[in-house]
Tab-separated table of C-alpha atoms and ligand atoms in Angstrom:
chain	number	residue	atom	x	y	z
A	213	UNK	CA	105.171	263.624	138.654
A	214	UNK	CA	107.604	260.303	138.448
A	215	UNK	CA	108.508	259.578	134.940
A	216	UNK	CA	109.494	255.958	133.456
A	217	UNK	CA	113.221	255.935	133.098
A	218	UNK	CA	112.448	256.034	129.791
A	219	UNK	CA	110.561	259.813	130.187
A	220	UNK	CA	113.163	260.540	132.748
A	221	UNK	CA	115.956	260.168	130.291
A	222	UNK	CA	114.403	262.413	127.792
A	223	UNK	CA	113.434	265.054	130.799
A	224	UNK	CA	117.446	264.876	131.408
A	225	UNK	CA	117.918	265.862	128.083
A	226	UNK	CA	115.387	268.501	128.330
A	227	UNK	CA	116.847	270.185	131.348
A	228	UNK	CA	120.263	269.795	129.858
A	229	UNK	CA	119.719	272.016	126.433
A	230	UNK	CA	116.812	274.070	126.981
A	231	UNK	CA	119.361	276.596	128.712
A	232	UNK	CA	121.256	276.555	125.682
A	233	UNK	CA	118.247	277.411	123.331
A	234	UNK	CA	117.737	280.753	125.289
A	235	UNK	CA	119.561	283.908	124.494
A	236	UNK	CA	122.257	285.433	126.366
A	237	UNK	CA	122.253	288.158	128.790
A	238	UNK	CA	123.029	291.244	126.920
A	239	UNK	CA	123.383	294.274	129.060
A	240	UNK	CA	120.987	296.858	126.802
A	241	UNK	CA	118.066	294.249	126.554
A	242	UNK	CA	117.985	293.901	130.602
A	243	UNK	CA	115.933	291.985	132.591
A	244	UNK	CA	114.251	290.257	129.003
A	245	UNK	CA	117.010	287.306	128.508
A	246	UNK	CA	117.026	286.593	132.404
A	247	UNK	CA	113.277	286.726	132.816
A	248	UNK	CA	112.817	284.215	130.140
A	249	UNK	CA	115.567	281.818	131.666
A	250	UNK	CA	113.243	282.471	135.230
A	251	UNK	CA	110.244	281.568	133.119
A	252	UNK	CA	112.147	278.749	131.660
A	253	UNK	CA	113.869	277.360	134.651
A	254	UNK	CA	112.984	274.064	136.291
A	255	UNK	CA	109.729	273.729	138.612
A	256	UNK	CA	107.387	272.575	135.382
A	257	UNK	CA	106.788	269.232	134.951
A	258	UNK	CA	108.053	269.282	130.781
A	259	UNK	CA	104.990	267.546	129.645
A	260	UNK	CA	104.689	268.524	126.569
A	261	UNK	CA	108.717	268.761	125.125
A	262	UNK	CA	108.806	265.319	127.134
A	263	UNK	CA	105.848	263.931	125.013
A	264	UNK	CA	107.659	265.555	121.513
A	265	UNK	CA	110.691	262.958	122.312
A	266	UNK	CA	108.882	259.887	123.886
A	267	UNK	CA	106.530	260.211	119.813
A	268	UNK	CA	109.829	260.573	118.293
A	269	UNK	CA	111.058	257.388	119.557
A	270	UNK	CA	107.782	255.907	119.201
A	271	UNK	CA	108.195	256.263	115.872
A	272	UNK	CA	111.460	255.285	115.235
A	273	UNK	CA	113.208	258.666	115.101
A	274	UNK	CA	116.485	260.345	116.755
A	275	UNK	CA	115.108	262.092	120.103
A	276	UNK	CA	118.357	263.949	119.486
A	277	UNK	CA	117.477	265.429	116.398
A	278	UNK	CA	114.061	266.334	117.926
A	279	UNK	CA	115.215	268.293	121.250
A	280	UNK	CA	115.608	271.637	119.480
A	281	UNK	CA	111.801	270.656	118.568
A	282	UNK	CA	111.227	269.458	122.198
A	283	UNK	CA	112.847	273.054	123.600
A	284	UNK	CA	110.440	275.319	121.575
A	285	UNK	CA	106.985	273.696	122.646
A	286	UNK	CA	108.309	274.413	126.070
A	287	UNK	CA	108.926	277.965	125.490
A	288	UNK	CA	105.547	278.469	123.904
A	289	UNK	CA	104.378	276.833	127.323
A	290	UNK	CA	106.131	278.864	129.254
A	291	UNK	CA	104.996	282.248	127.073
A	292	UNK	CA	101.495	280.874	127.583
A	293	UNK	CA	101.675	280.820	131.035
A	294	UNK	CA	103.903	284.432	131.784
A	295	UNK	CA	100.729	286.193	129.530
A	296	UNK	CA	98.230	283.903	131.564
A	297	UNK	CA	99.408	285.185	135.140
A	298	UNK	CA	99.536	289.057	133.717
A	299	UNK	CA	97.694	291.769	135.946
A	300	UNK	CA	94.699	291.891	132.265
A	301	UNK	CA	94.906	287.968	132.197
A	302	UNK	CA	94.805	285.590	135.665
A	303	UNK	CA	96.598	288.705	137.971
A	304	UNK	CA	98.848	285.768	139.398
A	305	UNK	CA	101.439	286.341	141.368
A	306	UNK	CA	102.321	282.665	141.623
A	307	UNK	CA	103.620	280.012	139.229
A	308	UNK	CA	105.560	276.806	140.147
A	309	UNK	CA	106.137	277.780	143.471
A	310	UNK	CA	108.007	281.342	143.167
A	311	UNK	CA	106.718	284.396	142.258
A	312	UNK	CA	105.365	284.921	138.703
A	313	UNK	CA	107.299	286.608	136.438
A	314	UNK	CA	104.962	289.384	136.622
A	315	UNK	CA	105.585	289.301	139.895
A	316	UNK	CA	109.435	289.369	139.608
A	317	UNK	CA	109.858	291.789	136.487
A	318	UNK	CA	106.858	294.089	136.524
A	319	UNK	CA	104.111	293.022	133.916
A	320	UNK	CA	106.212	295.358	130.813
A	321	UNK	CA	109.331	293.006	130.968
A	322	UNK	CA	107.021	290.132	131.667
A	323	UNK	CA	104.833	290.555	128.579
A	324	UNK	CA	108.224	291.190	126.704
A	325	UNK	CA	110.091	288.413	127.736
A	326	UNK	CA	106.673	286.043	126.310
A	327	UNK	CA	106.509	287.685	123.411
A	328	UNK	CA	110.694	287.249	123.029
A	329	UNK	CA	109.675	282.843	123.888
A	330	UNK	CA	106.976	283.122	120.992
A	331	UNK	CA	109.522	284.248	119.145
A	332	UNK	CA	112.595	282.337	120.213
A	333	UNK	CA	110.870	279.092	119.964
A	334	UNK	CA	110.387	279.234	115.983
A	335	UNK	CA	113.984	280.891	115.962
A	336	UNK	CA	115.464	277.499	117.653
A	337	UNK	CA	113.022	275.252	115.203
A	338	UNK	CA	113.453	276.853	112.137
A	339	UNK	CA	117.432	277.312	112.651
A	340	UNK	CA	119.744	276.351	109.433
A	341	UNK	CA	121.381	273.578	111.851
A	342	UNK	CA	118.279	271.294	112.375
A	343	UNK	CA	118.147	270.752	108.200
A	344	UNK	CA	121.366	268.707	109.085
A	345	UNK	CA	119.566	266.497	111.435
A	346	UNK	CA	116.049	266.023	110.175
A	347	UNK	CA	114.744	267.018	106.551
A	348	UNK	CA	113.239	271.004	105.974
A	349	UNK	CA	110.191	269.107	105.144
A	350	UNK	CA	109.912	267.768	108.660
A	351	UNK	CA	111.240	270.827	109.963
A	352	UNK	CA	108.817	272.914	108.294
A	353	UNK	CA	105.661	270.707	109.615
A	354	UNK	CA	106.775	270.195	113.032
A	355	UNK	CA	106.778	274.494	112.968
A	356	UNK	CA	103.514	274.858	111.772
A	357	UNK	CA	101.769	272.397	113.545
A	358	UNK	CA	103.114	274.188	116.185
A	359	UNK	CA	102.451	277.725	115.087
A	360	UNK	CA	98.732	276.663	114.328
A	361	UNK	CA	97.978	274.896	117.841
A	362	UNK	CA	98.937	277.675	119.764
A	363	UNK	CA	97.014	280.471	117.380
A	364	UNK	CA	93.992	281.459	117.382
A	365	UNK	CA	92.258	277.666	115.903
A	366	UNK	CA	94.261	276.450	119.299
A	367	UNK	CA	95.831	277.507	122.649
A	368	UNK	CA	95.013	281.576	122.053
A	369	UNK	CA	91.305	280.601	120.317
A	370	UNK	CA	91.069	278.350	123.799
A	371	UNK	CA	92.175	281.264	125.847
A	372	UNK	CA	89.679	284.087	124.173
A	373	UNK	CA	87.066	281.677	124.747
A	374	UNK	CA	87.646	281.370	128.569
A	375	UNK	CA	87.733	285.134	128.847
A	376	UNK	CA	84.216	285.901	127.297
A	377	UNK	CA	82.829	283.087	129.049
A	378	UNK	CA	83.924	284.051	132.594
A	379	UNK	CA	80.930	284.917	134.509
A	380	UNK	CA	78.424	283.445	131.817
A	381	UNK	CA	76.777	280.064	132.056
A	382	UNK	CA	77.919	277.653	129.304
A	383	UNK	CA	77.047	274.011	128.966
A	384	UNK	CA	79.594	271.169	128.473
A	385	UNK	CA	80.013	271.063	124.851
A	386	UNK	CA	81.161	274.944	124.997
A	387	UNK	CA	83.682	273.907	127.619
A	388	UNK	CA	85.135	270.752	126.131
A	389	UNK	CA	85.162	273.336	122.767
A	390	UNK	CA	87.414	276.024	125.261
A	391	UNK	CA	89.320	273.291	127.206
A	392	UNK	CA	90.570	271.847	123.314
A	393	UNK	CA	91.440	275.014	122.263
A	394	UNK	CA	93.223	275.954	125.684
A	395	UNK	CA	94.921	273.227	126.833
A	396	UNK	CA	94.291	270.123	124.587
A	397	UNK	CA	95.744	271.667	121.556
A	398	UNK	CA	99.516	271.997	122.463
A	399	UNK	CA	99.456	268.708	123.867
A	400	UNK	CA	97.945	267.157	121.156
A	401	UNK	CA	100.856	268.822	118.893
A	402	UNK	CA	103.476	267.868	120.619
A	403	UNK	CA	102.511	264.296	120.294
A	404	UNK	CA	101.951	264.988	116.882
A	405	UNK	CA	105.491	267.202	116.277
A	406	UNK	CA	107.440	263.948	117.435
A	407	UNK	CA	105.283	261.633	115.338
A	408	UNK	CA	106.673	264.007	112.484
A	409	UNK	CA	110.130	264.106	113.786
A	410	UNK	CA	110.036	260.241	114.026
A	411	UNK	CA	109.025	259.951	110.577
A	412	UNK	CA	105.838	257.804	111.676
A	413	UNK	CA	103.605	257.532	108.827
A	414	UNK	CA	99.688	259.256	108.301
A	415	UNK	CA	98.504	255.841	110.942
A	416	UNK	CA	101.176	256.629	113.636
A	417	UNK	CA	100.529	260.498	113.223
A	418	UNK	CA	96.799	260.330	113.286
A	419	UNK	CA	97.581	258.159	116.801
A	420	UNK	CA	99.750	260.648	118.301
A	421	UNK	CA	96.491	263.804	117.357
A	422	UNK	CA	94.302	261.275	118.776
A	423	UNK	CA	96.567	260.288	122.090
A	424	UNK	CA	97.329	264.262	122.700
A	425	UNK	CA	93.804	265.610	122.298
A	426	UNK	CA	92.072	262.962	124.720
A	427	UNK	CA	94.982	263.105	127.010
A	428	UNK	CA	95.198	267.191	126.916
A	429	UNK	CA	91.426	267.226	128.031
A	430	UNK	CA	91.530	264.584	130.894
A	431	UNK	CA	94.748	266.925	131.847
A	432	UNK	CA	92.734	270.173	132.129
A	433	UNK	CA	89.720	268.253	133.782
A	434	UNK	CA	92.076	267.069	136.205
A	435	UNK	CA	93.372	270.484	136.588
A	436	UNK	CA	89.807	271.685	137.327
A	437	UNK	CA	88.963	269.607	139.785
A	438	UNK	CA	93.107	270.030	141.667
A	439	UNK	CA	91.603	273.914	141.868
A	440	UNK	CA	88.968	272.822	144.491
A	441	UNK	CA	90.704	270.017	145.986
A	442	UNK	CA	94.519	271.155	146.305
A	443	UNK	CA	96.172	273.299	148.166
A	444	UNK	CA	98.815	276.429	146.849
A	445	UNK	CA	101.318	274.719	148.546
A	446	UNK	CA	101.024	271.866	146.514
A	447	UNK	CA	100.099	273.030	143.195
A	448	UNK	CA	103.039	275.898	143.427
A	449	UNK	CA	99.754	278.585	141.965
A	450	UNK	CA	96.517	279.803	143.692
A	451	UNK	CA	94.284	277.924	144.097
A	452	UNK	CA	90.123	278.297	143.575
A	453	UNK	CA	90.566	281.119	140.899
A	454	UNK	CA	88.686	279.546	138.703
A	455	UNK	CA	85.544	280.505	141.433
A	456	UNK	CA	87.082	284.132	141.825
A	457	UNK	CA	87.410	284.454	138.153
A	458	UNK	CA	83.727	283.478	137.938
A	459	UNK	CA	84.909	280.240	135.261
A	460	UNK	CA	82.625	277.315	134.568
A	461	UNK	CA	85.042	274.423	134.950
A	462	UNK	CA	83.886	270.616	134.911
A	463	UNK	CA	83.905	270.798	138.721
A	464	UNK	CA	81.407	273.379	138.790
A	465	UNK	CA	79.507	271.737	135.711
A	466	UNK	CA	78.997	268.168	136.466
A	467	UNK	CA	80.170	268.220	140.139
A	468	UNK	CA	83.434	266.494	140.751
A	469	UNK	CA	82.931	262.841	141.238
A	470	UNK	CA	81.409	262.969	137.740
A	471	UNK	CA	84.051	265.055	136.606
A	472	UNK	CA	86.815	262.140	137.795
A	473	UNK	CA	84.583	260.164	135.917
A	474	UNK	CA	84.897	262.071	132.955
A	475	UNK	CA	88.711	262.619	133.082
A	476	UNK	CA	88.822	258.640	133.430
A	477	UNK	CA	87.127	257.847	130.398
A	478	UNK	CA	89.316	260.906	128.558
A	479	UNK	CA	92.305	258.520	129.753
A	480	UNK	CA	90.853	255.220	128.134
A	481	UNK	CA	90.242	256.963	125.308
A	482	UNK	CA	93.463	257.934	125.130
A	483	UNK	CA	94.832	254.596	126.449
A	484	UNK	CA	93.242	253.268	122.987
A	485	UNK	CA	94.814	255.244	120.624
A	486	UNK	CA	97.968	253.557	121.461
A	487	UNK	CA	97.061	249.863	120.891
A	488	UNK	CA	98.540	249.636	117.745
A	489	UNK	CA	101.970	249.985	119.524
A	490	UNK	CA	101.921	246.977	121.676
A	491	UNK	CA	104.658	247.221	124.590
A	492	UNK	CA	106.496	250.103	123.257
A	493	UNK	CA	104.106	252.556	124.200
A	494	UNK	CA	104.056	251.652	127.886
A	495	UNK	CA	105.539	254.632	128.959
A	496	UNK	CA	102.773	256.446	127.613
A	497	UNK	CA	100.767	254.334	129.276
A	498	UNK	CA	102.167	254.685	132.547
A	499	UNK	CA	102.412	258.813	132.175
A	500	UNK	CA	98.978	258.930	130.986
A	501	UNK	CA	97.565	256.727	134.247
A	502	UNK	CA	99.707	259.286	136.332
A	503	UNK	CA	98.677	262.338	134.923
A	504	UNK	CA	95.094	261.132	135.815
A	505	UNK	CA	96.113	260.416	139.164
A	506	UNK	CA	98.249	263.542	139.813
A	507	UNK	CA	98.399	265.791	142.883
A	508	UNK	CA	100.196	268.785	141.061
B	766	GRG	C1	98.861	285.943	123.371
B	766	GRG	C2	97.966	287.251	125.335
B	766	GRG	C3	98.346	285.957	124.763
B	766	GRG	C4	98.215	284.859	125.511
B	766	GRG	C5	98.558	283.504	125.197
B	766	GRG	C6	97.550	283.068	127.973
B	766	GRG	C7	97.293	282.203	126.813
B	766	GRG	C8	97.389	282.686	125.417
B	766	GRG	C9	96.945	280.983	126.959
B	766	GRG	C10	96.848	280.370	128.299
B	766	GRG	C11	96.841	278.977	128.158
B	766	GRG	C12	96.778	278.317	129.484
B	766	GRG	C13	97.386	278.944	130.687
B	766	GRG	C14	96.209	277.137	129.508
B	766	GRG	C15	96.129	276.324	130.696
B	766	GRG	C16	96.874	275.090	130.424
B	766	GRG	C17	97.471	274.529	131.660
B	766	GRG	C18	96.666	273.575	132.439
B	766	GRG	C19	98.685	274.922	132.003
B	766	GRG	C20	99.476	274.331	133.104
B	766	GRG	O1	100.290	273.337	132.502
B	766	GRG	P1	101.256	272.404	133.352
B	766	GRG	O2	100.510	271.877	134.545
B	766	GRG	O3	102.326	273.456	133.856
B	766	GRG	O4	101.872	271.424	132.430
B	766	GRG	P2	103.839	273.194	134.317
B	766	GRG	O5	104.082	274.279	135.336
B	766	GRG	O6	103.939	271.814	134.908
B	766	GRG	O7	104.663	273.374	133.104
């Protein structure tokens, strides 16, 4: 992925403090602290703390004041996908190129060191320090719009779903249902955490819900069809588990040239939410193009 200098500076930012947000290594809670730096450390492409900061500035906030904000979506990410590539989950023993942290830590420090980002992240959001920066009120609703997108009405509801559905035939309206829960969720709040952050009022926020959601499902679509068409090398992850693991994806749905289709019209509809913005959301323009477009 090439950011706009505009995303780039904010990815900068990212890669600067999300170290700092982590705990230290402390010698009686061994491997935990280092396995969630491994789990933390670069190779991801920081969509989602990226998107917190670029709504933040959309809406005339302090991208500063949101980075602590910006730091715990990642971690949830990054807790998502530890759990996802556990031996009961995916079994991967792959992520972004290196071995999973399954792989690395054994899958008892690995489930450990999620839980420990789960809890880190509302640690670093909810932190006495931020209330200088941005109001408890924002603070607060930034949290939960986090805590409820990756429950059970979001990311983990998303994630059940795909379990009981593997190896059963369900139509597209059960998938886009799975796929918002899954994936479209946490992308949708952390368009919707900077909109807060920003102080955008209920138009702007409403935008950045709209924005996420339709650019979270074109993202999993496309992520569908790069697990038939890539390669591991590429993506950094196996490839064609969704097959093994008996999924219905959009590929295997509607075939893939409709499911381009499909992730193409996701992106317009996402393109549209950000009219009202004019020239100051062509970053968002630009990422949401690329993510269409992407090879990993
Ligand atoms: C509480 C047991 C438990 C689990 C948490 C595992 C889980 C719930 C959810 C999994 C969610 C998941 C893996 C969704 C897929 C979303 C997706 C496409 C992830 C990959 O995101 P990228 O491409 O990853 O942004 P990078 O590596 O770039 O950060």
């Amino acid at each position: 992925m090439q950011y706009t200098e505009q995303l780039t500076q904010h990815l900068q930012r990212i890669q600067e403090v999300l170290p700092q947000y982590l705990p230290a290594v402390c010698a009686d809670c061994t491997p935990v602290p280092e396995a969630m730096a491994y789990a933390c450390a670069d190779g991801g492409k920081r969509l989602r703390p990226v998107l917190v900061l670029e709504w933040c500035r959309l809406c005339g906030g302090d991208t500063e004041a949101a980075l602590p904000f910006a730091c715990a979506i990642e971690m949830i990410h990054n807790y998502s996908l530890i759990h996802d590539d556990l031996p009961c989950m995916d079994n991967s023993p792959l992520r972004r190129g290196k071995p999973s942290v399954q792989a690395a830590y054994g899958e008892t420090m690995a489930l450990l060191s999620g839980d420990a980002l789960l809890n880190r992240a509302f640690e670093v959001m909810l932190s006495d320090e931020n209330t200088r920066t941005v109001s408890p009120k924002q603070a607060m609703k930034a949290a939960w719009i986090l805590a409820q997108a990756s429950g059970i009405e979001g990311m983990i509801g998303g994630q059940v779903m795909d379990l009981r559905c593997e190896g059963q035939q369900i139509d597209l309206e059960q998938l886009v249902a799975l796929q918002a829960g899954k994936t479209a969720a946490l992308i949708s709040a952390a368009c919707r955490m900077g909109a807060v952050l920003g102080g955008g009022d209920e138009t702007r926020l409403q935008a950045a819900a709209t924005f996420g959601y339709e650019l979270g499902l074109a993202f999993q679509i496309v992520d569908d069809i790069l697990d038939v068409t890539s390669t591991a090398q590429v993506l950094g992850k196996p490839v064609g588990s969704d097959a093994v693991n008996e999924k219905v994806t959009y590929v295997s749905l509607v075939g893939l040239d409709e499911a381009r289709r499909m992730a193409a019209a996701r992106t317009q509809a996402a393109l549209a939410a950000l009219e009202p913005f004019g020239d100051e959301a062509a970053s968002l323009r630009r990422l949401a193009a690329d993510l269409q477009n992407r090879s990993m």
